[in-house]
């Protein structure tokens, strides 16, 4: 009776948390025999729970409804994609977004089938909240409800597209089809100087375990690769290591207060602290990455809690976290992977957070396919504002389809 009561509660207009009893095989079979209205509400709740919790249990509860012959149509994809492709797209959505608000915007029933649209509002790691729709077709088969088709083309925005527009190549951005790969593991990044940064991340998150002086880059046709953000981290770590060991500025971090923003992993902060930084602060876009990876990275490197400050959320949350505090060095991997409309806020944030004689080092690509922000647009903004001088510290080869760069910002003298 208790399980039946939980089951009925799912049919309410609001979506309560799913019972832990879902692991019981008999209860799983029972909820697969629910009505159309109940199924739609339960699936919306399952997706909400998955994005919030990011646990193997949530993946299992959600994926029981996916038909193995499911077809997936994504933004600008030249062809229908399969079950595995959808799972990879789902991994990207779940791992890099949080705080979902999911509602059923329309529903059409026919016999034992239903076509419904979920309106999904989520917060990405970088920037403001994003909204998109999923049109889902499901059928109540002999073994219960199964999702047969998912359409991601409604009012499509490239923000959530993982397929390049060119029909010649279909490349997914996540190389993590299995649930265990979401779990944090111990990793190491070896720098050309011989130094090594220990960190915690998902398996195969970083495409490199060693960063050479040349930083060779594989040319790609896909403009949106899951590893692109990690390449920015590697590039920035290479530059700060070069400053300390090649340019012989061995006191570069001595006694400095360091802030890490952008695609935050903790690697640049760890390097800074091990080379004399007095205090480090880190701000991630979501709580999950902060708790699972960043905090674990600091702990693995035995960095004292009284020397660290951590926060998560939007740019406004970051501004509140800073509270007017100035930092000597700002390290910002993949800083410009966002909409151009957010560049003013980013520029203002650096202006507020950087000390008068401080330095900001940021890494980025020259442009991105998933957002309209570009390096040139940001540099033009900085030139108009006349508050910073921008100097290119490193660039990948000109032969790269999309170049990677590291820039330095310092206060303008005039």
Short mmCIF file of C-alpha atoms in Angstrom, two decimals:
data_model
loop_
_atom_site.label_atom_id
_atom_site.label_comp_id
_atom_site.label_asym_id
_atom_site.label_seq_id
_atom_site.Cartn_x
_atom_site.Cartn_y
_atom_site.Cartn_z
CA UNK A 1 0.00 0.00 0.00
CA UNK A 2 2.86 2.36 0.78
CA UNK A 3 4.36 1.83 -2.67
CA UNK A 4 0.97 2.31 -4.29
CA UNK A 5 0.56 5.62 -2.46
CA UNK A 6 3.92 6.83 -3.77
CA UNK A 7 2.90 5.76 -7.24
CA UNK A 8 -0.35 7.76 -7.07
CA UNK A 9 1.48 10.82 -5.80
CA UNK A 10 3.47 10.95 -9.02
CA UNK A 11 0.30 11.79 -10.90
CA UNK A 12 0.03 15.13 -9.09
CA UNK A 13 0.72 18.41 -10.92
CA UNK A 14 3.99 18.85 -9.04
CA UNK A 15 6.68 16.21 -9.26
CA UNK A 16 7.66 14.76 -5.85
CA UNK A 17 10.91 12.84 -5.40
CA UNK A 18 10.80 9.23 -6.53
CA UNK A 19 10.82 6.55 -3.88
CA UNK A 20 13.98 4.59 -3.18
CA UNK A 21 11.75 1.53 -3.50
CA UNK A 22 12.07 1.84 -7.29
CA UNK A 23 14.93 -0.63 -7.03
CA UNK A 24 12.47 -3.40 -6.19
CA UNK A 25 11.79 -5.46 -9.33
CA UNK A 26 8.08 -5.94 -8.69
CA UNK A 27 7.53 -2.22 -8.11
CA UNK A 28 9.45 -1.43 -11.29
CA UNK A 29 7.07 -3.65 -13.23
CA UNK A 30 4.08 -1.97 -11.58
CA UNK A 31 5.07 1.56 -12.57
CA UNK A 32 5.69 0.42 -16.15
CA UNK A 33 1.97 -0.35 -16.41
CA UNK A 34 0.71 3.13 -15.53
CA UNK A 35 -1.65 5.24 -17.62
CA UNK A 36 -0.58 7.79 -20.23
CA UNK A 37 -0.88 10.77 -17.88
CA UNK A 38 1.00 8.96 -15.13
CA UNK A 39 3.80 7.89 -17.46
CA UNK A 40 4.38 11.44 -18.76
CA UNK A 41 4.59 12.86 -15.24
CA UNK A 42 6.82 10.06 -14.00
CA UNK A 43 9.23 10.43 -16.92
CA UNK A 44 9.47 14.19 -16.32
CA UNK A 45 10.31 13.49 -12.69
CA UNK A 46 12.87 10.84 -13.61
CA UNK A 47 14.66 13.30 -15.90
CA UNK A 48 14.54 16.00 -13.20
CA UNK A 49 16.01 13.62 -10.64
CA UNK A 50 18.73 12.51 -13.05
CA UNK A 51 19.93 16.06 -13.80
CA UNK A 52 19.85 16.96 -10.10
CA UNK A 53 21.50 13.88 -8.60
CA UNK A 54 23.74 12.60 -11.43
CA UNK A 55 23.91 9.17 -9.76
CA UNK A 56 24.12 5.67 -11.31
CA UNK A 57 20.77 4.85 -9.67
CA UNK A 58 19.12 7.83 -11.37
CA UNK A 59 20.57 6.75 -14.75
CA UNK A 60 19.20 3.24 -14.27
CA UNK A 61 15.71 4.46 -13.29
CA UNK A 62 15.60 6.78 -16.30
CA UNK A 63 17.04 4.45 -18.93
CA UNK A 64 14.62 1.61 -18.22
CA UNK A 65 12.13 3.52 -20.41
CA UNK A 66 14.46 3.93 -23.41
CA UNK A 67 13.81 1.53 -26.28
CA UNK A 68 17.06 0.05 -27.61
CA UNK A 69 15.89 0.93 -31.13
CA UNK A 70 15.15 4.54 -30.13
CA UNK A 71 15.67 7.19 -32.82
CA UNK A 72 17.03 10.60 -31.86
CA UNK A 73 16.82 13.78 -33.94
CA UNK A 74 19.07 16.55 -32.71
CA UNK A 75 19.68 20.17 -33.71
CA UNK A 76 21.12 20.32 -37.21
CA UNK A 77 21.94 16.61 -37.31
CA UNK A 78 21.95 15.35 -40.92
CA UNK A 79 20.38 12.02 -40.02
CA UNK A 80 18.48 10.18 -37.31
CA UNK A 81 20.72 9.06 -34.46
CA UNK A 82 20.51 5.86 -32.45
CA UNK A 83 20.14 4.86 -28.80
CA UNK A 84 23.85 5.16 -28.10
CA UNK A 85 24.01 8.66 -29.58
CA UNK A 86 21.11 9.79 -27.42
CA UNK A 87 22.79 8.37 -24.32
CA UNK A 88 25.91 10.40 -25.09
CA UNK A 89 23.84 13.55 -25.64
CA UNK A 90 22.06 12.85 -22.37
CA UNK A 91 25.41 12.50 -20.58
CA UNK A 92 26.36 15.99 -21.74
CA UNK A 93 23.06 17.43 -20.59
CA UNK A 94 23.25 15.78 -17.17
CA UNK A 95 26.92 16.37 -16.38
CA UNK A 96 27.16 19.99 -17.47
CA UNK A 97 23.79 21.34 -16.32
CA UNK A 98 21.95 21.58 -13.03
CA UNK A 99 18.88 22.97 -11.25
CA UNK A 100 16.30 21.77 -13.83
CA UNK A 101 12.73 23.00 -14.09
CA UNK A 102 10.82 20.59 -16.33
CA UNK A 103 7.18 20.94 -17.34
CA UNK A 104 4.83 19.23 -19.79
CA UNK A 105 3.87 21.86 -22.36
CA UNK A 106 1.69 19.65 -24.60
CA UNK A 107 0.46 16.08 -24.87
CA UNK A 108 -1.44 14.10 -27.51
CA UNK A 109 -2.74 10.60 -26.74
CA UNK A 110 -3.68 7.91 -29.25
CA UNK A 111 -4.64 4.40 -28.14
CA UNK A 112 -1.60 3.07 -26.25
CA UNK A 113 0.79 5.74 -27.52
CA UNK A 114 1.53 9.33 -26.56
CA UNK A 115 3.41 12.27 -28.06
CA UNK A 116 4.34 14.94 -25.53
CA UNK A 117 6.64 17.95 -25.28
CA UNK A 118 8.80 18.65 -22.25
CA UNK A 119 9.91 22.24 -21.72
CA UNK A 120 13.31 22.08 -20.01
CA UNK A 121 14.92 25.01 -18.20
CA UNK A 122 18.43 24.32 -16.86
CA UNK A 123 21.48 26.16 -15.61
CA UNK A 124 24.72 25.42 -17.55
CA UNK A 125 28.19 25.56 -16.06
CA UNK A 126 28.83 28.86 -17.80
CA UNK A 127 26.39 31.70 -18.27
CA UNK A 128 22.68 32.16 -17.77
CA UNK A 129 19.90 29.59 -17.69
CA UNK A 130 18.97 27.95 -21.00
CA UNK A 131 15.63 26.64 -22.23
CA UNK A 132 14.76 24.06 -24.87
CA UNK A 133 12.06 21.52 -25.75
CA UNK A 134 12.06 17.76 -26.22
CA UNK A 135 9.29 16.15 -28.26
CA UNK A 136 8.95 12.54 -27.12
CA UNK A 137 7.01 9.65 -28.65
CA UNK A 138 6.32 6.62 -26.44
CA UNK A 139 4.27 3.46 -26.70
CA UNK A 140 2.88 1.08 -24.09
CA UNK A 141 4.17 -2.29 -25.26
CA UNK A 142 3.80 -5.73 -23.74
CA UNK A 143 6.57 -5.06 -21.22
CA UNK A 144 5.40 -1.55 -20.39
CA UNK A 145 6.15 1.94 -21.65
CA UNK A 146 9.06 2.52 -24.04
CA UNK A 147 10.32 5.76 -25.58
CA UNK A 148 10.69 5.27 -29.34
CA UNK A 149 11.57 8.72 -30.67
CA UNK A 150 13.03 11.93 -29.20
CA UNK A 151 13.02 15.14 -31.23
CA UNK A 152 15.37 17.92 -30.13
CA UNK A 153 14.69 20.20 -33.13
CA UNK A 154 11.84 22.29 -31.71
CA UNK A 155 12.90 25.95 -31.56
CA UNK A 156 16.41 24.60 -31.82
CA UNK A 157 19.35 26.55 -30.43
CA UNK A 158 22.95 25.55 -31.05
CA UNK A 159 23.54 25.86 -27.31
CA UNK A 160 22.58 22.22 -26.86
CA UNK A 161 23.67 20.89 -30.24
CA UNK A 162 26.37 18.24 -30.20
CA UNK A 163 26.39 17.48 -33.92
CA UNK A 164 28.34 19.62 -36.45
CA UNK A 165 26.31 21.17 -39.24
CA UNK A 166 28.41 19.51 -41.96
CA UNK A 167 26.71 16.28 -43.06
CA UNK A 168 30.03 14.53 -43.78
CA UNK A 169 30.93 13.70 -40.19
CA UNK A 170 28.82 12.93 -37.13
CA UNK A 171 30.88 13.30 -33.96
CA UNK A 172 29.53 13.24 -30.42
CA UNK A 173 31.06 15.39 -27.72
CA UNK A 174 31.03 12.93 -24.84
CA UNK A 175 33.14 9.79 -24.76
CA UNK A 176 31.49 8.32 -21.70
CA UNK A 177 28.72 5.84 -22.50
CA UNK A 178 29.01 3.90 -19.26
CA UNK A 179 27.80 4.93 -15.83
CA UNK A 180 31.08 4.13 -13.98
CA UNK A 181 32.89 6.74 -16.11
CA UNK A 182 30.95 9.47 -14.30
CA UNK A 183 32.64 8.57 -11.02
CA UNK A 184 35.64 10.67 -9.92
CA UNK A 185 39.07 9.02 -10.16
CA UNK A 186 42.63 10.11 -9.42
CA UNK A 187 44.48 11.55 -12.44
CA UNK A 188 47.80 13.26 -13.11
CA UNK A 189 48.98 15.85 -15.63
CA UNK A 190 52.73 15.90 -16.33
CA UNK A 191 54.16 19.21 -17.53
CA UNK A 192 57.17 19.63 -19.80
CA UNK A 193 59.22 20.95 -16.87
CA UNK A 194 58.87 17.59 -15.16
CA UNK A 195 56.35 18.88 -12.65
CA UNK A 196 53.16 16.92 -12.11
CA UNK A 197 49.70 18.14 -11.09
CA UNK A 198 47.54 15.61 -9.27
CA UNK A 199 43.80 16.04 -9.66
CA UNK A 200 40.42 14.29 -9.55
CA UNK A 201 38.13 14.04 -12.60
CA UNK A 202 36.01 11.59 -14.55
CA UNK A 203 37.77 8.83 -16.44
CA UNK A 204 39.25 10.05 -19.75
CA UNK A 205 37.94 13.58 -19.16
CA UNK A 206 41.33 15.05 -20.01
CA UNK A 207 42.66 13.82 -23.38
CA UNK A 208 46.25 14.34 -22.20
CA UNK A 209 48.30 13.01 -19.31
CA UNK A 210 51.37 14.96 -20.43
CA UNK A 211 51.64 18.50 -21.81
CA UNK A 212 54.69 18.95 -24.02
CA UNK A 213 56.27 22.28 -24.85
CA UNK A 214 54.94 22.18 -28.39
CA UNK A 215 51.39 21.40 -27.25
CA UNK A 216 50.51 19.50 -30.46
CA UNK A 217 46.90 19.85 -31.45
CA UNK A 218 44.90 17.38 -33.51
CA UNK A 219 43.01 19.07 -36.32
CA UNK A 220 39.30 18.38 -36.15
CA UNK A 221 36.28 18.97 -38.32
CA UNK A 222 34.04 18.99 -35.27
CA UNK A 223 34.01 22.39 -33.62
CA UNK A 224 32.51 21.12 -30.40
CA UNK A 225 34.51 18.46 -28.63
CA UNK A 226 34.04 17.43 -25.01
CA UNK A 227 37.82 17.70 -24.59
CA UNK A 228 38.03 21.32 -25.80
CA UNK A 229 37.53 22.75 -22.32
CA UNK A 230 40.22 20.44 -20.92
CA UNK A 231 42.58 21.52 -23.70
CA UNK A 232 42.13 25.06 -22.39
CA UNK A 233 43.08 23.87 -18.91
CA UNK A 234 46.17 22.11 -20.27
CA UNK A 235 47.20 25.20 -22.24
CA UNK A 236 46.89 27.48 -19.23
CA UNK A 237 48.82 25.07 -17.00
CA UNK A 238 51.57 24.93 -19.63
CA UNK A 239 51.82 28.73 -19.72
CA UNK A 240 52.02 29.25 -15.95
CA UNK A 241 54.59 26.44 -15.75
CA UNK A 242 56.58 28.15 -18.49
CA UNK A 243 56.42 31.48 -16.64
CA UNK A 244 57.86 29.88 -13.50
CA UNK A 245 60.40 27.44 -14.99
CA UNK A 246 61.40 28.88 -18.40
CA UNK A 247 61.02 32.63 -17.89
CA UNK A 248 62.42 32.06 -14.39
CA UNK A 249 59.79 34.17 -12.65
CA UNK A 250 60.04 31.83 -9.68
CA UNK A 251 58.30 34.32 -7.40
CA UNK A 252 55.35 34.78 -9.79
CA UNK A 253 52.88 33.27 -7.30
CA UNK A 254 54.72 34.08 -4.06
CA UNK A 255 52.33 35.44 -1.45
CA UNK A 256 49.65 36.08 -4.08
CA UNK A 257 45.89 35.71 -3.85
CA UNK A 258 44.72 33.65 -6.83
CA UNK A 259 41.22 33.33 -8.30
CA UNK A 260 40.25 30.54 -10.72
CA UNK A 261 37.16 31.06 -12.89
CA UNK A 262 35.91 29.83 -16.28
CA UNK A 263 36.09 26.06 -16.75
CA UNK A 264 37.24 25.34 -13.22
CA UNK A 265 39.05 22.09 -12.45
CA UNK A 266 41.45 23.13 -9.71
CA UNK A 267 44.60 22.28 -11.68
CA UNK A 268 45.81 25.89 -12.16
CA UNK A 269 45.00 26.66 -8.51
CA UNK A 270 46.95 23.63 -7.28
CA UNK A 271 49.96 24.68 -9.35
CA UNK A 272 49.71 28.24 -8.01
CA UNK A 273 49.52 27.11 -4.38
CA UNK A 274 52.42 24.68 -4.74
CA UNK A 275 54.48 27.55 -6.15
CA UNK A 276 53.92 29.99 -3.32
CA UNK A 277 50.36 31.37 -3.58
CA UNK A 278 49.06 32.41 -0.17
CA UNK A 279 45.36 31.97 -0.93
CA UNK A 280 43.26 30.44 -3.70
CA UNK A 281 39.59 30.94 -4.56
CA UNK A 282 37.58 28.91 -7.07
CA UNK A 283 34.12 29.42 -8.53
CA UNK A 284 32.37 26.69 -10.53
CA UNK A 285 29.09 26.94 -12.41
CA UNK A 286 27.50 23.97 -10.63
CA UNK A 287 27.68 22.38 -7.20
CA UNK A 288 28.24 18.84 -8.48
CA UNK A 289 31.59 19.57 -10.14
CA UNK A 290 32.66 21.62 -7.12
CA UNK A 291 31.96 18.81 -4.66
CA UNK A 292 32.91 15.78 -6.76
CA UNK A 293 36.05 17.06 -8.47
CA UNK A 294 37.36 20.46 -7.36
CA UNK A 295 37.13 19.93 -3.62
CA UNK A 296 38.55 16.41 -4.07
CA UNK A 297 41.47 17.81 -6.09
CA UNK A 298 42.33 20.26 -3.32
CA UNK A 299 42.11 17.51 -0.72
CA UNK A 300 44.32 15.19 -2.76
CA UNK A 301 47.00 17.89 -2.84
CA UNK A 302 46.70 18.53 0.92
CA UNK A 303 45.82 22.20 0.46
CA UNK A 304 44.63 23.60 3.84
CA UNK A 305 40.97 24.55 4.08
CA UNK A 306 41.86 27.91 5.61
CA UNK A 307 43.76 28.76 2.43
CA UNK A 308 40.85 28.10 0.07
CA UNK A 309 37.52 29.71 -0.74
CA UNK A 310 34.97 27.90 -2.90
CA UNK A 311 31.65 28.86 -4.46
CA UNK A 312 29.36 27.93 -7.34
CA UNK A 313 26.57 29.47 -9.40
CA UNK A 314 26.10 32.26 -11.93
CA UNK A 315 28.24 35.30 -12.62
CA UNK A 316 26.06 37.23 -10.18
CA UNK A 317 26.70 34.56 -7.55
CA UNK A 318 30.42 34.96 -8.22
CA UNK A 319 30.19 38.71 -7.77
CA UNK A 320 28.49 38.22 -4.40
CA UNK A 321 31.10 35.63 -3.44
CA UNK A 322 33.92 38.06 -4.19
CA UNK A 323 32.30 40.83 -2.17
CA UNK A 324 34.71 43.46 -3.47
CA UNK A 325 37.79 41.33 -2.76
CA UNK A 326 40.75 41.92 -5.10
CA UNK A 327 43.00 39.16 -6.42
CA UNK A 328 46.58 39.42 -7.62
CA UNK A 329 46.22 36.72 -10.26
CA UNK A 330 43.12 35.48 -12.09
CA UNK A 331 43.41 32.16 -13.94
CA UNK A 332 40.53 31.53 -16.36
CA UNK A 333 40.53 28.43 -18.60
CA UNK A 334 38.01 28.45 -21.46
CA UNK A 335 36.75 31.85 -20.29
CA UNK A 336 35.02 32.85 -23.54
CA UNK A 337 32.95 29.71 -24.10
CA UNK A 338 29.72 31.64 -23.64
CA UNK A 339 27.31 33.94 -25.45
CA UNK A 340 28.74 37.28 -26.58
CA UNK A 341 25.98 39.04 -24.65
CA UNK A 342 27.73 37.92 -21.44
CA UNK A 343 31.10 39.44 -22.33
CA UNK A 344 30.27 42.79 -20.71
CA UNK A 345 29.60 41.04 -17.40
CA UNK A 346 32.79 39.00 -17.69
CA UNK A 347 34.85 42.09 -18.44
CA UNK A 348 33.27 43.98 -15.56
CA UNK A 349 33.88 41.06 -13.21
CA UNK A 350 37.59 40.96 -14.07
CA UNK A 351 37.74 44.74 -13.65
CA UNK A 352 36.21 44.44 -10.17
CA UNK A 353 38.20 41.40 -9.02
CA UNK A 354 41.71 42.15 -10.33
CA UNK A 355 44.09 44.16 -8.17
CA UNK A 356 45.61 47.33 -9.60
CA UNK A 357 48.92 45.65 -10.50
CA UNK A 358 47.40 42.20 -11.02
CA UNK A 359 47.41 39.91 -14.05
CA UNK A 360 44.66 37.81 -15.62
CA UNK A 361 45.61 34.82 -17.77
CA UNK A 362 42.81 33.27 -19.79
CA UNK A 363 42.75 30.50 -22.38
CA UNK A 364 40.17 30.06 -25.12
CA UNK A 365 39.50 29.08 -28.70
CA UNK A 366 39.27 31.77 -31.37
CA UNK A 367 35.58 30.97 -31.73
CA UNK A 368 33.05 28.32 -30.75
CA UNK A 369 30.30 26.59 -32.69
CA UNK A 370 27.94 26.07 -29.76
CA UNK A 371 27.85 29.77 -28.72
CA UNK A 372 28.28 33.06 -30.58
CA UNK A 373 31.09 34.33 -28.35
CA UNK A 374 34.53 34.71 -29.96
CA UNK A 375 37.99 35.88 -29.00
CA UNK A 376 37.88 38.77 -31.47
CA UNK A 377 34.61 40.05 -30.01
CA UNK A 378 36.06 40.04 -26.49
CA UNK A 379 39.27 41.77 -27.57
CA UNK A 380 37.25 44.45 -29.36
CA UNK A 381 35.26 44.99 -26.17
CA UNK A 382 38.46 45.30 -24.13
CA UNK A 383 39.81 47.78 -26.67
CA UNK A 384 36.67 49.92 -26.44
CA UNK A 385 36.64 49.89 -22.64
CA UNK A 386 40.36 50.82 -22.48
CA UNK A 387 40.74 49.32 -19.01
CA UNK A 388 43.03 46.42 -19.94
CA UNK A 389 45.94 45.78 -22.25
CA UNK A 390 45.66 42.37 -23.91
CA UNK A 391 48.80 40.44 -24.88
CA UNK A 392 48.88 37.07 -26.60
CA UNK A 393 51.07 34.67 -24.59
CA UNK A 394 50.64 31.52 -26.66
CA UNK A 395 48.86 30.25 -29.76
CA UNK A 396 48.38 26.87 -31.39
CA UNK A 397 49.53 26.60 -35.05
CA UNK A 398 47.78 28.65 -37.72
CA UNK A 399 47.05 25.41 -39.54
CA UNK A 400 44.52 24.46 -36.86
CA UNK A 401 40.95 24.80 -38.04
CA UNK A 402 40.12 26.60 -34.79
CA UNK A 403 43.15 27.98 -32.99
CA UNK A 404 43.63 27.82 -29.24
CA UNK A 405 45.20 30.79 -27.49
CA UNK A 406 46.29 32.07 -24.10
CA UNK A 407 46.00 35.82 -23.43
CA UNK A 408 47.19 38.08 -20.65
CA UNK A 409 45.23 41.05 -19.32
CA UNK A 410 46.84 43.81 -17.25
CA UNK A 411 45.59 47.25 -16.26
CA UNK A 412 46.00 49.92 -18.93
CA UNK A 413 48.42 52.68 -18.00
CA UNK A 414 46.63 55.30 -20.11
#
